[in-house]
Amino acid sequence: MECCRRATPGTLLLFLAFLLLSSRTARSEEDRDGLWDAWGPWSECSRTCGGGASYSLRRCLSSKSCEGRNIRYRTCSNVDCPPEAGDFRAQQCSAHNDVKHHGQFYEWLPVSNDPDNPCSLKCQAKGTALVVELAPKVLDGTRCYTESLDMCISGLCQIVGCDHQLGSTVKEDNCGVCNGDGSTCRLVRGQYKSQLSATKCKIHRVGPLDLLTCYPPLAY
């Protein structure tokens, strides 16, 4: 009884073609993965407090263009600044106080919440209606809007969630809890106060509000 069967010329050709295709596929994957160098170390934070940005770079190793980004960002220094530090955008405006504008010195105040270009440094001369764009880009880590954690990075407004992560859409609930479900507070005469014992009160969701029902009724 034969232990094996002799391969036909057609079978050999198919096998060789399969090996060649596999080799090319593996080599192309290796080439694609090897187009980029490893990511470099993270830079220093653009701010020491109040939320800033840090970046990391990588180098394209191919003579042709590489797909993807050569820079990535992350947030850093996500701690509140002391009150005496002042507003970050205001600091950048005041840095131009000792620079003449059309032959005259001005005391510059920040212009915030620009809907068209929130990441440009627009400042207003104190006591006048003069508004000037003193720089096309604010420093990385500057808030896009005063009531938002979104920050400007390289001149573009980037989304920042309440978890202080770039690209995060996590928001605070009505109680001020990041990614909360609104169950940690109650509405009393239009103001939130700490939740009472669950054995006496129940919270009901009514639209965007958490209403508290207590038995016996609370005395206000």
Coordinates of C-alpha atoms in Angstrom, one line a residue:
M1 CA 0.0 0.0 0.0
E2 CA 1.3 3.4 -1.0
C3 CA 2.2 5.8 1.9
C4 CA 1.9 8.9 -0.2
R5 CA 0.7 10.1 -3.6
R6 CA 3.0 11.8 -6.1
A7 CA 2.0 15.4 -6.7
T8 CA 0.9 16.3 -10.2
P9 CA 2.6 19.3 -12.0
G10 CA -0.6 21.3 -11.7
T11 CA -0.7 20.7 -7.9
L12 CA 2.9 21.8 -7.6
L13 CA 2.2 25.0 -9.5
L14 CA -0.7 25.8 -7.3
F15 CA 1.4 25.2 -4.2
L16 CA 4.2 27.4 -5.4
A17 CA 1.8 30.2 -6.3
F18 CA 0.3 29.9 -2.8
L19 CA 3.7 30.2 -1.2
L20 CA 4.6 33.2 -3.4
L21 CA 1.4 35.0 -2.6
S22 CA 1.7 34.3 1.1
S23 CA 5.3 35.6 1.1
R24 CA 4.3 38.8 -0.7
T25 CA 1.3 39.4 1.7
A26 CA 3.5 38.9 4.7
R27 CA 6.2 41.2 3.3
S28 CA 3.7 43.9 2.4
E29 CA 2.2 43.8 6.0
E30 CA 5.7 44.1 7.4
D31 CA 6.5 47.0 5.1
R32 CA 3.3 48.8 6.0
D33 CA 3.9 48.3 9.8
G34 CA 7.5 49.4 9.4
L35 CA 6.7 52.7 7.6
W36 CA 6.6 54.5 10.9
D37 CA 9.2 54.7 13.6
A38 CA 8.1 54.2 17.2
W39 CA 6.3 57.0 19.0
G40 CA 8.7 59.4 20.9
P41 CA 8.5 60.5 24.5
W42 CA 5.7 62.9 25.6
S43 CA 6.6 66.6 25.7
E44 CA 6.4 68.8 28.7
C45 CA 2.9 70.0 29.4
S46 CA 1.9 73.3 27.9
R47 CA 0.6 74.5 31.2
T48 CA 1.4 73.7 34.9
C49 CA -2.2 73.9 36.0
G50 CA -5.7 74.4 34.6
G51 CA -5.4 71.7 31.9
G52 CA -2.8 71.7 29.2
A53 CA -1.7 69.5 26.3
S54 CA 1.4 67.3 25.7
Y55 CA 2.4 65.8 22.4
S56 CA 4.4 62.9 21.1
L57 CA 6.0 62.5 17.6
R58 CA 6.9 59.7 15.3
R59 CA 8.9 59.7 12.1
C60 CA 8.0 58.3 8.7
L61 CA 10.7 55.8 7.6
S62 CA 9.5 55.5 4.0
S63 CA 10.6 57.5 1.1
K64 CA 6.9 57.8 0.2
S65 CA 4.3 59.4 2.4
C66 CA 3.0 57.4 5.4
E67 CA -0.7 57.0 6.2
G68 CA -1.8 58.3 9.6
R69 CA -0.6 61.0 11.9
N70 CA 2.9 61.9 13.0
I71 CA 1.7 63.7 16.1
R72 CA -0.6 62.7 18.9
Y73 CA -1.8 64.7 21.9
R74 CA -3.0 64.1 25.5
T75 CA -4.2 66.3 28.3
C76 CA -2.1 67.0 31.3
S77 CA -1.8 69.3 34.4
N78 CA -5.6 68.8 35.1
V79 CA -5.5 70.6 38.4
D80 CA -7.1 73.9 39.2
C81 CA -4.8 77.0 39.1
P82 CA -4.6 79.2 42.2
P83 CA -6.9 82.2 42.0
E84 CA -4.0 84.6 41.7
A85 CA -2.9 82.9 38.4
G86 CA -5.6 84.6 36.5
D87 CA -7.2 83.6 33.2
F88 CA -4.9 81.9 30.7
R89 CA -6.3 83.8 27.7
A90 CA -6.0 87.1 29.6
Q91 CA -2.3 86.3 30.3
Q92 CA -1.7 85.9 26.6
C93 CA -3.4 89.2 25.8
S94 CA -1.5 91.1 28.5
A95 CA 1.8 89.8 27.1
H96 CA 1.3 92.3 24.3
N97 CA 0.9 95.3 26.5
D98 CA 4.5 96.3 26.0
V99 CA 4.3 96.0 22.2
K100 CA 3.2 99.0 20.2
H101 CA 0.1 98.6 18.0
H102 CA 0.2 101.2 15.2
G103 CA 2.6 103.2 17.2
Q104 CA 0.6 103.2 20.5
F105 CA 0.7 101.0 23.6
Y106 CA -2.6 99.5 24.8
E107 CA -3.7 97.4 27.8
W108 CA -5.2 94.3 26.2
L109 CA -8.2 92.4 27.5
P110 CA -9.3 88.9 26.3
V111 CA -12.2 88.5 23.8
S112 CA -13.7 85.1 24.7
N113 CA -16.3 82.8 23.1
D114 CA -15.7 83.8 19.5
P115 CA -18.1 81.5 17.6
D116 CA -16.2 81.8 14.4
N117 CA -12.6 81.2 15.6
P118 CA -12.4 80.4 19.3
C119 CA -8.7 79.5 19.1
S120 CA -7.4 82.8 17.8
L121 CA -6.0 85.3 20.2
K122 CA -8.4 88.2 19.9
C123 CA -8.0 91.0 22.4
Q124 CA -9.7 94.4 23.0
A125 CA -7.9 97.6 23.9
K126 CA -9.1 98.6 27.4
G127 CA -11.4 101.6 27.3
T128 CA -11.9 101.4 23.5
A129 CA -13.9 99.4 20.9
L130 CA -10.7 98.3 19.2
V131 CA -10.5 94.5 18.8
V132 CA -7.4 93.0 17.3
E133 CA -6.3 89.5 16.5
L134 CA -2.9 89.6 18.2
A135 CA -2.0 85.9 17.2
P136 CA -3.6 83.4 14.9
K137 CA -3.4 80.7 17.6
V138 CA -3.7 80.8 21.3
L139 CA -1.3 78.6 23.3
D140 CA -2.2 74.9 23.6
G141 CA -4.5 74.2 26.6
T142 CA -6.4 77.5 26.3
R143 CA -10.1 76.9 26.7
C144 CA -12.1 77.3 23.5
Y145 CA -15.0 78.7 25.5
T146 CA -15.2 80.0 29.1
E147 CA -18.0 77.5 30.1
S148 CA -16.4 74.4 28.5
L149 CA -13.5 72.1 29.1
D150 CA -12.8 71.9 25.3
M151 CA -9.3 73.2 24.6
C152 CA -7.4 74.7 21.7
I153 CA -4.5 72.5 20.4
S154 CA -2.5 73.7 17.5
G155 CA -5.1 76.3 16.7
L156 CA -8.0 73.8 16.6
C157 CA -10.7 73.4 19.2
Q158 CA -10.6 69.8 20.6
I159 CA -13.4 68.2 22.5
V160 CA -12.6 67.4 26.2
G161 CA -15.0 65.5 28.5
C162 CA -15.5 66.0 32.2
D163 CA -13.0 63.1 32.6
H164 CA -10.4 65.5 31.1
Q165 CA -9.7 63.1 28.2
L166 CA -9.4 64.3 24.6
G167 CA -12.2 63.3 22.3
S168 CA -14.3 62.2 25.3
T169 CA -18.0 63.1 25.2
V170 CA -18.6 62.3 28.9
K171 CA -20.6 65.1 30.6
E172 CA -21.6 66.1 34.1
D173 CA -25.2 65.3 35.2
N174 CA -27.5 67.8 36.9
C175 CA -25.8 67.1 40.2
G176 CA -22.4 68.0 38.9
V177 CA -21.2 64.4 38.9
C178 CA -19.0 63.4 35.9
N179 CA -20.9 60.6 33.9
G180 CA -23.4 60.5 36.7
D181 CA -27.1 59.5 36.4
G182 CA -28.5 62.4 38.4
S183 CA -29.4 60.3 41.4
T184 CA -27.1 62.0 44.0
C185 CA -29.1 65.2 44.6
R186 CA -32.6 66.5 44.8
L187 CA -34.4 69.7 43.7
V188 CA -35.6 71.9 46.5
R189 CA -37.1 75.3 45.5
G190 CA -35.0 75.3 42.4
Q191 CA -31.7 74.5 44.1
Y192 CA -29.9 71.2 44.4
K193 CA -29.2 69.9 47.9
S194 CA -27.7 66.6 49.2
Q195 CA -30.0 63.6 49.0
L196 CA -31.8 62.5 52.1
S197 CA -32.1 58.9 53.4
A198 CA -33.5 56.5 50.8
T199 CA -35.8 55.0 53.5
K200 CA -37.8 58.2 53.7
C201 CA -37.5 59.7 50.2
K202 CA -37.7 58.6 46.6
I203 CA -36.3 60.3 43.6
H204 CA -38.3 60.6 40.4
R205 CA -36.9 61.6 37.0
V206 CA -39.1 64.3 35.4
G207 CA -37.6 65.5 32.2
P208 CA -34.1 66.8 32.9
L209 CA -34.8 67.1 36.7
D210 CA -34.6 64.8 39.6
L211 CA -37.6 65.4 41.9
L212 CA -37.8 64.1 45.5
T213 CA -41.0 62.7 47.1
C214 CA -40.8 62.2 50.8
Y215 CA -43.2 60.7 53.3
P216 CA -44.1 62.5 55.5
P217 CA -43.7 65.6 53.4
L218 CA -40.6 67.7 54.2
A219 CA -41.0 71.0 56.0
Y220 CA -39.4 73.9 54.1

